[in-house]
Structure formats: structure tokens, C-alpha cells
mmCIF file of C-alpha atoms in Angstrom:
data_model
loop_
_atom_site.group_PDB
_atom_site.id
_atom_site.type_symbol
_atom_site.label_atom_id
_atom_site.label_comp_id
_atom_site.label_asym_id
_atom_site.label_seq_id
_atom_site.Cartn_x
_atom_site.Cartn_y
_atom_site.Cartn_z
ATOM 1 C CA ALA A 1500 -24.778 10.242 -37.528
ATOM 2 C CA LEU A 1501 -25.951 12.459 -34.340
ATOM 3 C CA VAL A 1502 -28.592 13.847 -36.537
ATOM 4 C CA SER A 1503 -32.292 14.090 -35.451
ATOM 5 C CA GLN A 1504 -34.456 12.262 -38.300
ATOM 6 C CA THR A 1505 -36.460 15.435 -38.385
ATOM 7 C CA ALA A 1506 -33.835 17.010 -40.637
ATOM 8 C CA CYS A 1507 -34.888 15.014 -43.324
ATOM 9 C CA SER A 1508 -38.164 16.631 -42.998
ATOM 10 C CA PRO A 1509 -38.204 19.201 -45.922
ATOM 11 C CA VAL A 1510 -36.958 16.448 -48.321
ATOM 12 C CA ALA A 1511 -39.188 14.099 -47.312
ATOM 13 C CA ALA A 1512 -42.267 16.327 -47.966
ATOM 14 C CA LYS A 1513 -40.937 17.019 -51.615
ATOM 15 C CA LEU A 1514 -40.727 13.641 -52.354
ATOM 16 C CA SER A 1515 -44.093 12.976 -50.544
ATOM 17 C CA ASP A 1516 -45.554 15.777 -52.780
ATOM 18 C CA ALA A 1517 -44.230 13.743 -55.784
ATOM 19 C CA GLY A 1518 -46.417 10.849 -54.982
ATOM 20 C CA ILE A 1519 -43.873 8.702 -53.025
ATOM 21 C CA LEU A 1520 -44.386 7.250 -49.695
ATOM 22 C CA VAL A 1521 -41.647 8.309 -47.291
ATOM 23 C CA VAL A 1522 -40.858 6.901 -43.877
ATOM 24 C CA VAL A 1523 -37.969 8.396 -41.985
ATOM 25 C CA MET A 1524 -36.563 5.662 -39.512
ATOM 26 C CA SER A 1525 -36.184 7.085 -36.193
ATOM 27 C CA LEU A 1526 -32.553 6.134 -34.551
ATOM 28 C CA GLU A 1527 -33.273 7.813 -31.142
ATOM 29 C CA PRO A 1528 -31.680 7.891 -28.621
ATOM 30 C CA THR A 1529 -28.553 7.332 -30.131
ATOM 31 C CA ARG A 1530 -28.790 8.706 -33.616
ATOM 32 C CA ILE A 1531 -25.912 6.258 -34.724
ATOM 33 C CA ALA A 1532 -26.634 4.148 -37.764
ATOM 34 C CA MET A 1533 -23.997 1.401 -36.698
ATOM 35 C CA ASP A 1534 -26.501 -1.350 -34.906
ATOM 36 C CA VAL A 1535 -27.285 -3.460 -37.768
ATOM 37 C CA SER A 1536 -29.512 -5.824 -36.046
ATOM 38 C CA SER A 1537 -31.413 -2.589 -34.226
ATOM 39 C CA CYS A 1538 -31.777 -1.008 -37.438
ATOM 40 C CA HIS A 1539 -32.873 -4.096 -39.462
ATOM 41 C CA LYS A 1540 -35.678 -4.808 -36.901
ATOM 42 C CA ARG A 1541 -36.621 -1.343 -37.164
ATOM 43 C CA ALA A 1542 -36.874 -1.217 -40.702
ATOM 44 C CA LEU A 1543 -38.982 -4.310 -40.923
ATOM 45 C CA LEU A 1544 -41.506 -3.086 -38.118
ATOM 46 C CA VAL A 1545 -42.043 0.057 -40.219
ATOM 47 C CA MET A 1546 -42.862 -2.062 -43.270
ATOM 48 C CA TYR A 1547 -45.011 -4.374 -41.238
ATOM 49 C CA GLU A 1548 -46.722 -1.179 -39.759
ATOM 50 C CA VAL A 1549 -47.467 0.457 -43.267
ATOM 51 C CA LEU A 1550 -49.340 -2.383 -44.501
ATOM 52 C CA THR A 1551 -51.384 -3.477 -41.526
ATOM 53 C CA LEU A 1552 -52.129 -0.316 -39.879
ATOM 54 C CA GLY A 1553 -55.157 0.319 -42.186
ATOM 55 C CA LEU A 1554 -53.849 3.258 -43.550
ATOM 56 C CA ASP A 1555 -55.226 2.379 -46.873
ATOM 57 C CA ILE A 1556 -51.808 2.503 -48.557
ATOM 58 C CA SER A 1557 -50.458 0.147 -51.226
ATOM 59 C CA VAL A 1558 -46.843 -0.289 -51.874
ATOM 60 C CA ASP A 1559 -45.738 -1.218 -55.431
ATOM 61 C CA GLU A 1560 -41.994 -1.426 -54.561
ATOM 62 C CA TRP A 1561 -39.883 -1.003 -51.391
ATOM 63 C CA SER A 1562 -36.557 1.190 -51.597
ATOM 64 C CA LEU A 1563 -33.965 2.007 -49.210
ATOM 65 C CA ALA A 1564 -32.251 5.516 -48.875
ATOM 66 C CA GLY A 1565 -29.548 6.564 -46.424
ATOM 67 C CA HIS A 1566 -27.108 9.541 -46.147
ATOM 68 C CA SER A 1567 -23.384 8.971 -44.916
ATOM 69 C CA ALA A 1568 -23.332 6.159 -42.549
ATOM 70 C CA GLY A 1569 -26.771 5.765 -42.972
ATOM 71 C CA ALA A 1570 -26.105 5.115 -46.699
ATOM 72 C CA THR A 1571 -23.838 2.445 -45.348
ATOM 73 C CA MET A 1572 -26.439 1.263 -43.091
ATOM 74 C CA ALA A 1573 -28.956 1.139 -46.115
ATOM 75 C CA LEU A 1574 -26.656 -0.960 -48.408
ATOM 76 C CA VAL A 1575 -26.298 -3.411 -45.521
ATOM 77 C CA LEU A 1576 -30.168 -3.830 -44.755
ATOM 78 C CA ALA A 1577 -30.939 -4.178 -48.576
ATOM 79 C CA SER A 1578 -28.707 -7.136 -48.920
ATOM 80 C CA LYS A 1579 -30.316 -8.613 -45.516
ATOM 81 C CA MET A 1580 -33.834 -7.869 -46.934
ATOM 82 C CA ALA A 1581 -33.339 -8.832 -50.594
ATOM 83 C CA PRO A 1582 -35.212 -9.461 -52.746
ATOM 84 C CA GLY A 1583 -37.532 -7.275 -51.171
ATOM 85 C CA ILE A 1584 -35.784 -3.988 -52.016
ATOM 86 C CA GLY A 1585 -36.109 -2.946 -55.597
ATOM 87 C CA LYS A 1586 -34.084 0.184 -55.215
ATOM 88 C CA LEU A 1587 -31.179 1.597 -53.133
ATOM 89 C CA ILE A 1588 -30.113 5.287 -52.858
ATOM 90 C CA MET A 1589 -26.970 6.467 -50.996
ATOM 91 C CA CYS A 1590 -26.066 10.004 -50.499
ATOM 92 C CA GLY A 1591 -22.548 11.526 -49.102
ATOM 93 C CA ILE A 1592 -20.689 7.966 -49.452
ATOM 94 C CA ALA A 1593 -17.621 7.117 -51.027
ATOM 95 C CA ARG A 1594 -16.778 3.859 -48.896
ATOM 96 C CA ASP A 1595 -18.059 1.292 -46.629
ATOM 97 C CA SER A 1596 -18.144 3.459 -43.327
ATOM 98 C CA PHE A 1597 -17.711 0.832 -40.800
ATOM 99 C CA GLY A 1598 -16.457 -2.304 -42.365
ATOM 100 C CA VAL A 1599 -19.926 -4.483 -42.825
ATOM 101 C CA SER A 1600 -20.852 -3.703 -46.270
ATOM 102 C CA PRO A 1601 -21.364 -6.970 -47.947
ATOM 103 C CA ASN A 1602 -20.556 -7.613 -51.650
ATOM 104 C CA PHE A 1603 -23.571 -6.371 -53.448
ATOM 105 C CA LYS A 1604 -22.113 -6.628 -56.885
ATOM 106 C CA THR A 1605 -24.534 -9.465 -58.124
ATOM 107 C CA SER A 1606 -27.742 -7.960 -56.622
ATOM 108 C CA PRO A 1607 -30.730 -7.050 -58.927
ATOM 109 C CA THR A 1608 -31.242 -4.003 -56.941
ATOM 110 C CA GLN A 1609 -31.152 -0.756 -58.798
ATOM 111 C CA VAL A 1610 -28.621 1.558 -57.045
ATOM 112 C CA LEU A 1611 -27.828 5.479 -57.304
ATOM 113 C CA ILE A 1612 -25.105 7.085 -55.339
ATOM 114 C CA MET A 1613 -25.226 10.891 -55.152
ATOM 115 C CA ASN A 1614 -22.415 12.875 -53.880
ATOM 116 C CA GLY A 1615 -21.765 16.847 -53.798
ATOM 117 C CA SER A 1616 -18.955 18.030 -55.459
ATOM 118 C CA GLU A 1617 -17.942 20.091 -52.660
ATOM 119 C CA ASP A 1618 -18.063 16.927 -50.061
ATOM 120 C CA PRO A 1619 -14.738 16.408 -48.010
ATOM 121 C CA PHE A 1620 -15.886 12.923 -47.201
ATOM 122 C CA VAL A 1621 -15.908 11.907 -50.919
ATOM 123 C CA GLN A 1622 -13.010 14.094 -52.126
ATOM 124 C CA GLY A 1623 -10.918 12.708 -49.019
ATOM 125 C CA LYS A 1624 -11.013 9.233 -50.248
ATOM 126 C CA THR A 1625 -8.272 7.854 -52.321
ATOM 127 C CA LYS A 1626 -8.856 6.433 -55.938
ATOM 128 C CA GLU A 1627 -8.248 2.862 -54.577
ATOM 129 C CA GLN A 1628 -10.754 3.793 -51.732
ATOM 130 C CA TRP A 1629 -13.484 4.698 -54.247
ATOM 131 C CA GLN A 1630 -12.686 1.672 -56.373
ATOM 132 C CA GLU A 1631 -12.982 -0.940 -53.380
ATOM 133 C CA PHE A 1632 -16.573 0.885 -52.498
ATOM 134 C CA GLN A 1633 -17.486 0.613 -56.401
ATOM 135 C CA ASN A 1634 -16.421 -3.192 -56.427
ATOM 136 C CA LEU A 1635 -18.965 -3.975 -53.900
ATOM 137 C CA LEU A 1636 -21.927 -2.474 -56.012
ATOM 138 C CA PRO A 1637 -23.501 -3.900 -59.100
ATOM 139 C CA PRO A 1638 -21.431 -2.540 -62.500
ATOM 140 C CA VAL A 1639 -22.679 0.782 -63.768
ATOM 141 C CA LYS A 1640 -25.768 0.327 -66.200
ATOM 142 C CA GLU A 1641 -23.698 1.011 -69.269
ATOM 143 C CA GLU A 1642 -21.079 -1.448 -68.669
ATOM 144 C CA LYS A 1643 -23.506 -4.666 -68.002
ATOM 145 C CA ASP A 1644 -23.750 -7.154 -70.299
ATOM 146 C CA ALA A 1645 -26.275 -9.733 -71.067
ATOM 147 C CA LYS A 1646 -25.223 -12.173 -68.877
ATOM 148 C CA ALA A 1647 -25.182 -9.591 -65.641
ATOM 149 C CA ALA A 1648 -27.529 -9.116 -62.812
ATOM 150 C CA LYS A 1649 -30.308 -7.201 -63.462
ATOM 151 C CA GLY A 1650 -29.039 -4.856 -61.079
ATOM 152 C CA GLY A 1651 -27.151 -1.846 -61.990
ATOM 153 C CA SER A 1652 -25.644 1.452 -60.546
ATOM 154 C CA GLU A 1653 -25.784 4.881 -61.453
ATOM 155 C CA TYR A 1654 -23.279 7.856 -60.088
ATOM 156 C CA VAL A 1655 -24.665 11.407 -59.945
ATOM 157 C CA THR A 1656 -22.668 14.495 -58.829
ATOM 158 C CA ILE A 1657 -24.415 17.264 -57.517
ATOM 159 C CA GLU A 1658 -22.229 20.403 -58.461
ATOM 160 C CA GLY A 1659 -21.616 22.916 -55.813
ATOM 161 C CA GLY A 1660 -23.295 20.699 -53.308
ATOM 162 C CA ASN A 1661 -21.605 19.492 -50.063
ATOM 163 C CA HIS A 1662 -22.027 16.801 -47.552
ATOM 164 C CA SER A 1663 -24.648 18.053 -45.312
ATOM 165 C CA GLY A 1664 -26.683 19.835 -47.822
ATOM 166 C CA PHE A 1665 -28.743 16.590 -48.342
ATOM 167 C CA ALA A 1666 -31.009 17.732 -45.247
ATOM 168 C CA HIS A 1667 -31.328 20.308 -42.579
ATOM 169 C CA TYR A 1668 -28.391 19.198 -40.565
ATOM 170 C CA GLY A 1669 -26.972 22.463 -39.337
ATOM 171 C CA PRO A 1670 -22.977 23.177 -39.777
ATOM 172 C CA GLN A 1671 -21.375 19.748 -40.147
ATOM 173 C CA THR A 1672 -18.350 19.682 -37.871
ATOM 174 C CA TYR A 1673 -17.738 16.129 -36.911
ATOM 175 C CA PRO A 1674 -15.734 14.395 -37.431
ATOM 176 C CA ARG A 1675 -14.559 17.045 -40.168
ATOM 177 C CA PRO A 1676 -15.638 20.368 -41.061
ATOM 178 C CA ASP A 1677 -17.936 20.115 -44.012
ATOM 179 C CA GLY A 1678 -17.013 21.643 -47.360
ATOM 180 C CA VAL A 1679 -18.596 24.833 -48.366
ATOM 181 C CA ARG A 1680 -21.786 24.739 -50.801
ATOM 182 C CA LYS A 1681 -21.605 26.575 -53.972
ATOM 183 C CA ILE A 1682 -25.291 26.270 -54.589
ATOM 184 C CA THR A 1683 -27.895 27.130 -51.958
ATOM 185 C CA MET A 1684 -29.496 24.273 -49.647
ATOM 186 C CA GLU A 1685 -32.430 24.262 -51.512
ATOM 187 C CA GLU A 1686 -30.973 24.115 -54.787
ATOM 188 C CA GLN A 1687 -28.922 21.341 -53.711
ATOM 189 C CA GLN A 1688 -32.027 19.397 -52.334
ATOM 190 C CA ASP A 1689 -34.031 20.260 -55.107
ATOM 191 C CA ALA A 1690 -31.492 18.601 -57.302
ATOM 192 C CA PHE A 1691 -31.632 15.552 -55.039
ATOM 193 C CA VAL A 1692 -35.316 15.279 -55.144
ATOM 194 C CA GLN A 1693 -35.688 15.740 -58.954
ATOM 195 C CA LYS A 1694 -32.889 13.024 -59.509
ATOM 196 C CA THR A 1695 -34.582 10.529 -56.688
ATOM 197 C CA VAL A 1696 -37.984 11.122 -58.285
ATOM 198 C CA GLU A 1697 -36.670 9.861 -61.736
ATOM 199 C CA PHE A 1698 -34.833 7.065 -60.460
ATOM 200 C CA LEU A 1699 -37.783 5.468 -58.646
ATOM 201 C CA PHE A 1700 -40.250 6.134 -61.392
ATOM 202 C CA ALA A 1701 -37.834 4.849 -63.988
ATOM 203 C CA THR A 1702 -38.953 1.316 -63.943
ATOM 204 C CA SER A 1703 -42.878 2.197 -64.027
ATOM 205 C CA ALA A 1704 -42.200 4.559 -67.146
ATOM 206 C CA GLU A 1705 -40.130 2.261 -68.838
ATOM 207 C CA GLN A 1706 -43.161 -0.383 -68.392
ATOM 208 C CA GLY A 1707 -45.582 2.266 -69.542
ATOM 209 C CA LYS A 1708 -43.902 2.698 -72.849
ATOM 210 C CA LYS A 1709 -43.468 -1.046 -73.635
ATOM 211 C CA LYS A 1710 -47.262 -1.287 -72.936
ATOM 212 C CA ASP A 1711 -47.738 1.378 -75.420
#
């Protein structure tokens, strides 16, 4: 919240270099990801523009990603736009940020939850709050049985990373001070990019192996 979308530019550029089309949605002028209807319309408009502006771009699969309150919004939008969203990435999150998240447990969407080990927004949650949040999501991949939905969740901790290190946010002081990173910002973002690329391309890689 209250962060310019340009803070995500360095990470977006690295993902783009890996062959991923990245569009960072603007939330100006409020910079607050809490208006579900507005965010939903903006996301649909972005998808429409990508496909109709004559940019010679083909999209194999749409994915959504978000950080902090933006991660909650990404979860809400993924539920509203299903089955059009194949993958969902949420960072710096351990609970529903503003009480609107749907039950996503039976969704076919693949979900990646990535947090820093020094993130006070994650560390400050009780075991019960964390479990309540996990119960909204598809089961962990290894725990799924044959009757479960195709969706699955994966939880990753970036050791030494904090809350604001997923982008160039500057010092995090609201609504509480951020934790102190034990790795550099570049190291945290490189870890995020590497895992994100692996996650987004995983299905294509597995399909390629089956064809071989």
C-alpha cells in the first residue's frame, strides 16, 4: 500500500529478461489495493489491451502476483477471474489483509506463497492466523490425493529477506517498522526472481518431458 508501481520495475525487468511478459498495474492516485471492483476492472483492461493493441504478443497463460495487501488483492482477483488465471504468486503475506479473501481451497490454480524470514508482518501472526490463511488455499502439493483439485500451494521462505525487499520500496515504517534484512536487497530479489521463473515455467517443462 502507498507504494508507486515503479518500485517493482527492477524485478519486473529481470522477469522480462527471463521471457515473461510482465505488466505492473497502476493503482494511482490512491496506491491502495483495497477497492476490489476497481482493481478487477483494471486487471481485465490490462489483459484486453495486451491482446488487442497489435503488439504481436501471444499469452499462453495468465498469472497474477502481488505483495502484502496487493497479495490479498491478487488472491481475490484470481478467484473472480477463474479459470482464466493459471498461477498465483503472493509475497509478504500470512493472512487475509482486509477480510475479503474467498475460500480458494478447491481452485485448480497453482499457488506460490513466498515470504522473507525477517518479515515482521509474517512473524507477527499467530499459528492460528497462519493456519486460517492456509485453509483458504489449495493444499500443499505433496499432500494432495487423487481426488483433490489440480491446484496446489507451495510455501517458500527466503532466508534473510524482509518485507520490503521484494521491490525497491525504501524504508518500511507503516503500519510497523520492517525487519532488518540479513542479505542484500539484490540477493532477495534474485531469489524471488529465480523461484518465480521456476514456478511459472514448471508446467511447460513437465509437459515437454512427457512429450520426449
